[in-house]
Short mmCIF file of C-alpha atoms in Angstrom, two decimals:
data_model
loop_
_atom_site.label_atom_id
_atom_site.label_comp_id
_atom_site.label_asym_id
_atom_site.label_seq_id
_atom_site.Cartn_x
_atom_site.Cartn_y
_atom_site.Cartn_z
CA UNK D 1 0.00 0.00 0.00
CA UNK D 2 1.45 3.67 -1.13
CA UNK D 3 1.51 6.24 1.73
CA UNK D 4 3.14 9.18 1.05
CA UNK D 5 2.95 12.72 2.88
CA UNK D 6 5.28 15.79 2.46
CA UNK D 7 5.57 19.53 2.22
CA UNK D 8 6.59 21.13 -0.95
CA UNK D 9 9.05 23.92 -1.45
CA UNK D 10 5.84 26.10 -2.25
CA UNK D 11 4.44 25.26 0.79
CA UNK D 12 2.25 22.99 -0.28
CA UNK D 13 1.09 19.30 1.01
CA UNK D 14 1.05 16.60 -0.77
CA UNK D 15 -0.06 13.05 -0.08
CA UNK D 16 -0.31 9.97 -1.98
CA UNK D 17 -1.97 6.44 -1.75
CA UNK D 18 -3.76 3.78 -3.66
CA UNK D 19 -6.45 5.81 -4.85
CA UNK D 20 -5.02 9.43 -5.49
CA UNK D 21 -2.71 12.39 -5.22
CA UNK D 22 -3.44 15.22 -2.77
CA UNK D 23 -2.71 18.14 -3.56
CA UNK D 24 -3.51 21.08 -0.05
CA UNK D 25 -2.43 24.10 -0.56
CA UNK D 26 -1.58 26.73 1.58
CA UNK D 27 -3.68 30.00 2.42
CA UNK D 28 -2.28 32.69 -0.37
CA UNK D 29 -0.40 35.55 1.36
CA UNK D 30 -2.27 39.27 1.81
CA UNK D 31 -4.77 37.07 1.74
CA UNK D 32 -4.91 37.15 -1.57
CA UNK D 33 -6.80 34.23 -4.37
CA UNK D 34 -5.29 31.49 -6.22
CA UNK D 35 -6.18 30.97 -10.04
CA UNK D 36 -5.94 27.89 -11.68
CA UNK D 37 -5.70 26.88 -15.43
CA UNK D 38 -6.25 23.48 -16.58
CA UNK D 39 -8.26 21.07 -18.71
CA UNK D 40 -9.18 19.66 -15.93
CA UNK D 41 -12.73 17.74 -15.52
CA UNK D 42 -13.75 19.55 -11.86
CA UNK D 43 -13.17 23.00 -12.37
CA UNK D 44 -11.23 23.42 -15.72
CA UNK D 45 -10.42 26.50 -17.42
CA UNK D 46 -9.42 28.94 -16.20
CA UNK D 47 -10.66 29.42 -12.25
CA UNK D 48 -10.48 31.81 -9.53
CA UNK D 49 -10.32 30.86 -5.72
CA UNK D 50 -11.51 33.12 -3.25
CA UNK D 51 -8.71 33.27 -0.30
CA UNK D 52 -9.38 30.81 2.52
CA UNK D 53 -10.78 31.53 5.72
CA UNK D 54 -10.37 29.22 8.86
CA UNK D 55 -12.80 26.54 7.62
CA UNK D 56 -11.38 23.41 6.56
CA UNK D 57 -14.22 23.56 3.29
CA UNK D 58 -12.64 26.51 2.18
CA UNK D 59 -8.88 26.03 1.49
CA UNK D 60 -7.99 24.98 -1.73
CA UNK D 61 -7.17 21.08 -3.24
CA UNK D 62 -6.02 19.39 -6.53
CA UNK D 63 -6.57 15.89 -6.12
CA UNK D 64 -5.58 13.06 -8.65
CA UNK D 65 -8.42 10.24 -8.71
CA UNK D 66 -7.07 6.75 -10.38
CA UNK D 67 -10.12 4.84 -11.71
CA UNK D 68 -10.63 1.76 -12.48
CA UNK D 69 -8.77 0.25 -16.13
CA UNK D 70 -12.38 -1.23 -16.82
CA UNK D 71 -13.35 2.35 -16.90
CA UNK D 72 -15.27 3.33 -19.48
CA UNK D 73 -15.16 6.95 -19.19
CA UNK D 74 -18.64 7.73 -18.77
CA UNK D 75 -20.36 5.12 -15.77
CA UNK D 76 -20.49 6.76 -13.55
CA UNK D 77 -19.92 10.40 -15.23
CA UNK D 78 -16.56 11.57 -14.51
CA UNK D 79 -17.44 15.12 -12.98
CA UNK D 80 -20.29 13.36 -10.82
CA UNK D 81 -16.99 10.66 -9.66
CA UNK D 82 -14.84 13.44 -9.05
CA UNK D 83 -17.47 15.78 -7.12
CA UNK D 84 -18.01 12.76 -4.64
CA UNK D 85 -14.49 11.64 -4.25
CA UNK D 86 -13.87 15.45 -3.15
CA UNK D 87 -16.89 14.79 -0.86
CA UNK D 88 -15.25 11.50 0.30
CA UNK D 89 -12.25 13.41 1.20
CA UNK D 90 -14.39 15.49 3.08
CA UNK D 91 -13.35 18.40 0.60
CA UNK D 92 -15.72 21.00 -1.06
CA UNK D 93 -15.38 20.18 -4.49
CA UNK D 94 -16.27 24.20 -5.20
CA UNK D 95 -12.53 24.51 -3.66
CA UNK D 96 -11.21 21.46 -5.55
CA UNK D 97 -9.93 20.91 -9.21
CA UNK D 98 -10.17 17.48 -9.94
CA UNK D 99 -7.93 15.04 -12.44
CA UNK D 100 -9.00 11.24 -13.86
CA UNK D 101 -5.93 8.60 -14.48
CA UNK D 102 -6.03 5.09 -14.65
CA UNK D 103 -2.50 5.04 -14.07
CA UNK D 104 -1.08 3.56 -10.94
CA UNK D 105 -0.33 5.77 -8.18
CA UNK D 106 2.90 4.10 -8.43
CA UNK D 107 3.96 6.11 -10.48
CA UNK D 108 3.47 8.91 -8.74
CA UNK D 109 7.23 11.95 -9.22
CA UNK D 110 8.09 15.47 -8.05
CA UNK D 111 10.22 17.61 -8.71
CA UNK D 112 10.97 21.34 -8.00
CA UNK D 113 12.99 24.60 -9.08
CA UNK D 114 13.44 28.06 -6.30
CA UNK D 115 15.22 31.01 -8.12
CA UNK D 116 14.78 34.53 -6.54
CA UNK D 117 12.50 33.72 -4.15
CA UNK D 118 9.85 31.89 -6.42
CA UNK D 119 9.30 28.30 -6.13
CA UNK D 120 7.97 26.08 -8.60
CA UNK D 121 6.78 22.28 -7.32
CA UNK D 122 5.52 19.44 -10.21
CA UNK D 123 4.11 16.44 -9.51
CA UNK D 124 3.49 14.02 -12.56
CA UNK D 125 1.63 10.33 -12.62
CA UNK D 126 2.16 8.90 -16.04
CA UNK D 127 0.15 6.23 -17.69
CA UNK D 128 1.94 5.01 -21.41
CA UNK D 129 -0.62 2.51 -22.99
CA UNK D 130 -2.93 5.35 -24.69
CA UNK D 131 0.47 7.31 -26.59
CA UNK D 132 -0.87 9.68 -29.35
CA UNK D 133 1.30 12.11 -31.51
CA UNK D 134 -0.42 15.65 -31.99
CA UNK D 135 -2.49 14.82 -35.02
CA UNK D 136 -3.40 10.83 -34.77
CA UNK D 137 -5.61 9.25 -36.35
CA UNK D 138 -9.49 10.08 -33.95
CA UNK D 139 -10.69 7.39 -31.68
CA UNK D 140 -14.27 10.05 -31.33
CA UNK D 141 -15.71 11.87 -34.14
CA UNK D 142 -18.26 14.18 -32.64
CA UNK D 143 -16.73 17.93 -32.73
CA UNK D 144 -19.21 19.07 -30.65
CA UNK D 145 -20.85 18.10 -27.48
CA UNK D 146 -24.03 16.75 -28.71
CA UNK D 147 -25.54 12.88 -29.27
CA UNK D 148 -24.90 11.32 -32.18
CA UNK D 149 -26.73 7.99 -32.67
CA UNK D 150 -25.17 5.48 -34.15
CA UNK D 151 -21.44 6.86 -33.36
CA UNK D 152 -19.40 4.29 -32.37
CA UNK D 153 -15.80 4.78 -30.36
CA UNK D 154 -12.88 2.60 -30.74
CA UNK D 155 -11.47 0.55 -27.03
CA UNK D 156 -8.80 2.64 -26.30
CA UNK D 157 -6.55 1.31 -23.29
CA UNK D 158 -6.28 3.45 -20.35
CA UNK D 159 -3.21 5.40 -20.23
CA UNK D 160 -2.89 9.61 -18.77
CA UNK D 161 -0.15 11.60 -18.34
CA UNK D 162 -1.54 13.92 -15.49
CA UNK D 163 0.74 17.03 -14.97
CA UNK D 164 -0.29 19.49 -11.45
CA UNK D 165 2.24 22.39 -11.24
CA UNK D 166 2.61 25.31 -8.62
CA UNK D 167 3.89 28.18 -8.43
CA UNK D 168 4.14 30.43 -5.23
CA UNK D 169 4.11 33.97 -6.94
CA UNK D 170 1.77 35.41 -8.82
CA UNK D 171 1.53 35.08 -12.55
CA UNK D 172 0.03 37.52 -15.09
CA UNK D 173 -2.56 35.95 -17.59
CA UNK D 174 0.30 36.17 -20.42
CA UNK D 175 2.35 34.77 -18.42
CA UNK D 176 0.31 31.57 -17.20
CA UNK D 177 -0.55 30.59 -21.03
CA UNK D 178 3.25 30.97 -21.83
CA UNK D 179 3.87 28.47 -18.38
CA UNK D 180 1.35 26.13 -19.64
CA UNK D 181 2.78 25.92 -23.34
CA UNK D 182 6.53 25.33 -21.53
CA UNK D 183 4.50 23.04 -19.57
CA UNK D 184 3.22 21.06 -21.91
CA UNK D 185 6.35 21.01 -24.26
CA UNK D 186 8.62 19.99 -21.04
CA UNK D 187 6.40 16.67 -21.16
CA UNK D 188 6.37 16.39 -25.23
CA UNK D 189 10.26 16.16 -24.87
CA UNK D 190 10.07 13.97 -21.94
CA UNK D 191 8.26 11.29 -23.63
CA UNK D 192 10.68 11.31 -26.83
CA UNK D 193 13.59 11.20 -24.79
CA UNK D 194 12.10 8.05 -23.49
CA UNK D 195 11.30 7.01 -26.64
CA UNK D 196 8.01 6.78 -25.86
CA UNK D 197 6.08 6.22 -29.61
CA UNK D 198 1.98 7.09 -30.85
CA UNK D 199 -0.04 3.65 -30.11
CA UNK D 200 -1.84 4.59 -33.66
CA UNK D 201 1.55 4.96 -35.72
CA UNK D 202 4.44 3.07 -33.73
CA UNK D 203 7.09 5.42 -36.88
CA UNK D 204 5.85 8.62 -34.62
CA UNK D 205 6.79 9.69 -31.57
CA UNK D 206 3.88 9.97 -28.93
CA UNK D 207 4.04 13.49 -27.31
CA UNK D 208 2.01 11.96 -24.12
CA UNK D 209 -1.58 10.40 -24.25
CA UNK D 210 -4.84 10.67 -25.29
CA UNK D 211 -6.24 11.94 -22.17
CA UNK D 212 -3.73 14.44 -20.58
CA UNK D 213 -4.66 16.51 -18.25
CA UNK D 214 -2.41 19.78 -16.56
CA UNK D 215 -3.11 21.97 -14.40
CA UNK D 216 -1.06 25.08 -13.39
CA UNK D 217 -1.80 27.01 -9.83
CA UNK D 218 -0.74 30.13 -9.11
CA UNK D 219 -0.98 33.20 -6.64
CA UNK D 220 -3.30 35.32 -8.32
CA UNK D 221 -2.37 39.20 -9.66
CA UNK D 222 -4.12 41.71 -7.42
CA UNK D 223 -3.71 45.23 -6.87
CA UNK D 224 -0.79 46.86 -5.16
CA UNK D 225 2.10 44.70 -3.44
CA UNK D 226 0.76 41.31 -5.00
CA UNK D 227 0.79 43.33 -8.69
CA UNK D 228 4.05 44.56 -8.57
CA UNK D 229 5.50 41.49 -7.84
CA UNK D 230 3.75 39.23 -10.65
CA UNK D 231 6.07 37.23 -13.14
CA UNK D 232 4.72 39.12 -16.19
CA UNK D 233 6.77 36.98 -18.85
CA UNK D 234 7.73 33.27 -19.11
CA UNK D 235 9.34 32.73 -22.66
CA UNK D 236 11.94 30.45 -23.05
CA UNK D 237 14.61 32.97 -22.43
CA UNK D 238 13.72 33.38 -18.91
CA UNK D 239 14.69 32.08 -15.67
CA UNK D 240 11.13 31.14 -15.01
CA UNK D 241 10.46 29.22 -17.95
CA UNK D 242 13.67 27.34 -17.00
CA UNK D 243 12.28 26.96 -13.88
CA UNK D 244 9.23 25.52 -14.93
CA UNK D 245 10.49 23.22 -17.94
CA UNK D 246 13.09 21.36 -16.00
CA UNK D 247 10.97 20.78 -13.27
CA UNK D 248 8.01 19.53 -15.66
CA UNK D 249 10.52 17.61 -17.63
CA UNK D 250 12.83 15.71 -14.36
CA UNK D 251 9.48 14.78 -13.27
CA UNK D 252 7.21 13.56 -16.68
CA UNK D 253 10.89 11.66 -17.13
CA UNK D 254 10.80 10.05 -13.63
CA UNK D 255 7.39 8.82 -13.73
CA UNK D 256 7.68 7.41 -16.99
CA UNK D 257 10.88 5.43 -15.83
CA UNK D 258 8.41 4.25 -12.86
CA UNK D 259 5.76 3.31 -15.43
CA UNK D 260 7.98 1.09 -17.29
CA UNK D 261 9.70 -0.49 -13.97
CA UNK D 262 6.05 -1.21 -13.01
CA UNK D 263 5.06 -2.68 -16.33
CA UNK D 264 7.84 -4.09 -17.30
CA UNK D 265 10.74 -4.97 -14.43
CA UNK D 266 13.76 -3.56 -14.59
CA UNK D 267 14.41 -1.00 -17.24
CA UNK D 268 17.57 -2.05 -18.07
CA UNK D 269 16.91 -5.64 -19.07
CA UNK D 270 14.06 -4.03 -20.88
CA UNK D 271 16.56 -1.91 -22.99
CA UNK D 272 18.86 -5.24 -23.24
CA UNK D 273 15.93 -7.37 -24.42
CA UNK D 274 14.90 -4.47 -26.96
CA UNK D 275 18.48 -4.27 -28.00
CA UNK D 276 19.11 -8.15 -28.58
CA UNK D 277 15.35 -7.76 -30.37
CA UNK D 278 16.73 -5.17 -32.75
CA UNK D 279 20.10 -7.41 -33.44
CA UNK D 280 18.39 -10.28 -34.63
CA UNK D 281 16.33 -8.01 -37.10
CA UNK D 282 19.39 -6.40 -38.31
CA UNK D 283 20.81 -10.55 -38.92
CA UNK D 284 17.70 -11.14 -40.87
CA UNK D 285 17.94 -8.23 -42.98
CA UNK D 286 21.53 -8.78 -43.74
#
């Protein structure tokens, strides 16, 4: 059984076990509001929390819910799952942003960056079997959110990459869409310096799943003190974006080395079986 508890460099707490990741964070300073954004399924987008009071119900949670493999993706729905998970955690899911992975807690990998006073913690679960290149062929083909009868989906194994990243200063709007895009790149690279290739076309690399999910958290820009010290830029030729990538990247790469220990023993005598593999093919063709 997993049981893991600590205290991030942002303050945060996180614990782990069978069932999820934890995510508590702490009250904002000035009392001041955290925003969020994430394609999350409780509380995506982009959100705004109100700062905490006193009350347990109104501090502020990412959790990281591993379902079943069996399922299916819609019994129960997943924001009706999520919403009583929180519950079960006795957390107010108004408070909480909520992730779905089938991927075993396992493989559960932080990692963190401080610079000037700003810390960045990243905690990463990774889940290979549903590997997709930007571009793959569709599993779904309804655009819209609507019913479609007759529409049938492809089985797709279960398989999510789910990236929860925060930062304990406050970030301007510009700047959190450039931190999610260094974000989300950090894990692209990760997963091709793994070697990590698209389940639909094994000659492409596969730049994470099917079912990703990341969300950023940061201090919110108010007026004042908390304005003037927002990170306004995060471009690759800042400090801050090289904050954020190599944290994202150390741990998408460390949870995917889990993932294959877990799958498949030791990587190593994976890499030696792949390698003999390879040398017979070359004997064959030559």
């Amino acid at each position: 059984m997993i049981r893991k508890e600590e205290k991030l460099s942002t303050g945060a707490k996180v614990s782990v076990n069978d069932e999820r990741v934890r995510v508590d964070l702490p009250p904002a300073p000035d009392l001041s509001s955290y925003q969020v954004i994430s394609s999350a399924i409780l509380n995506g987008g982009f959100q705004t929390f109100a700062a905490a009071s006193n009350s347990q119900n109104s501090k502020q949670h990412v959790i990281n819910y591993k379902v079943p493999s069996t399922y299916d993706g819609l019994n129960p729905p997943p924001l009706g799952l999520l919403t009583n998970f929180a519950r079960k955690e006795n957390l107010d899911p108004a408070h909480t942003v909520g992730l779905l992975t089938a991927a075993s807690m396992e493989s559960f990998a932080h990692s963190s960056r401080t610079a000037k006073g700003v810390s960045v913690d990243v905690i990463v679960t990774a889940g290979l079997s549903n590997s997709r290149s930007a571009g793959a062929e569709a599993d779904y083909f309804v655009v819209r959110d609507e019913t479609t009868v007759g529409e049938e989906k492809q089985e797709m194994k279960p398989g999510t990459i789910n990236t929860i990243i925060i930062v304990n200063a406050p970030l301007t709007q510009e700047a959190q869409v450039e931190s999610y895009a260094i974000a989300v790149e950090a894990k692209c690279n990760a997963c091709v310096n793994h070697g990590v290739t698209c389940a639909k076309d094994a000659t492409k690399f596969g730049m994470g799943t099917g079912t990703d999910c990341l969300a950023l958290i940061s201090q919110s820009v108010g007026e004042g003190k908390n304005c003037r010290g927002a990170i306004k830029h995060a471009g690759k030729h800042t400090l801050f974006a090289e904050m954020v990538g190599q944290a994202v990247s150390e741990a998408t790469s460390e949870a995917i080395m889990i993932n294959i220990r877990y799958i498949h023993g030791n990587y190593v005598t994976l890499c030696n079986t792949m390698h003999q593999f390879c040398l017979e093919i070359l004997c064959l063709i030559f």
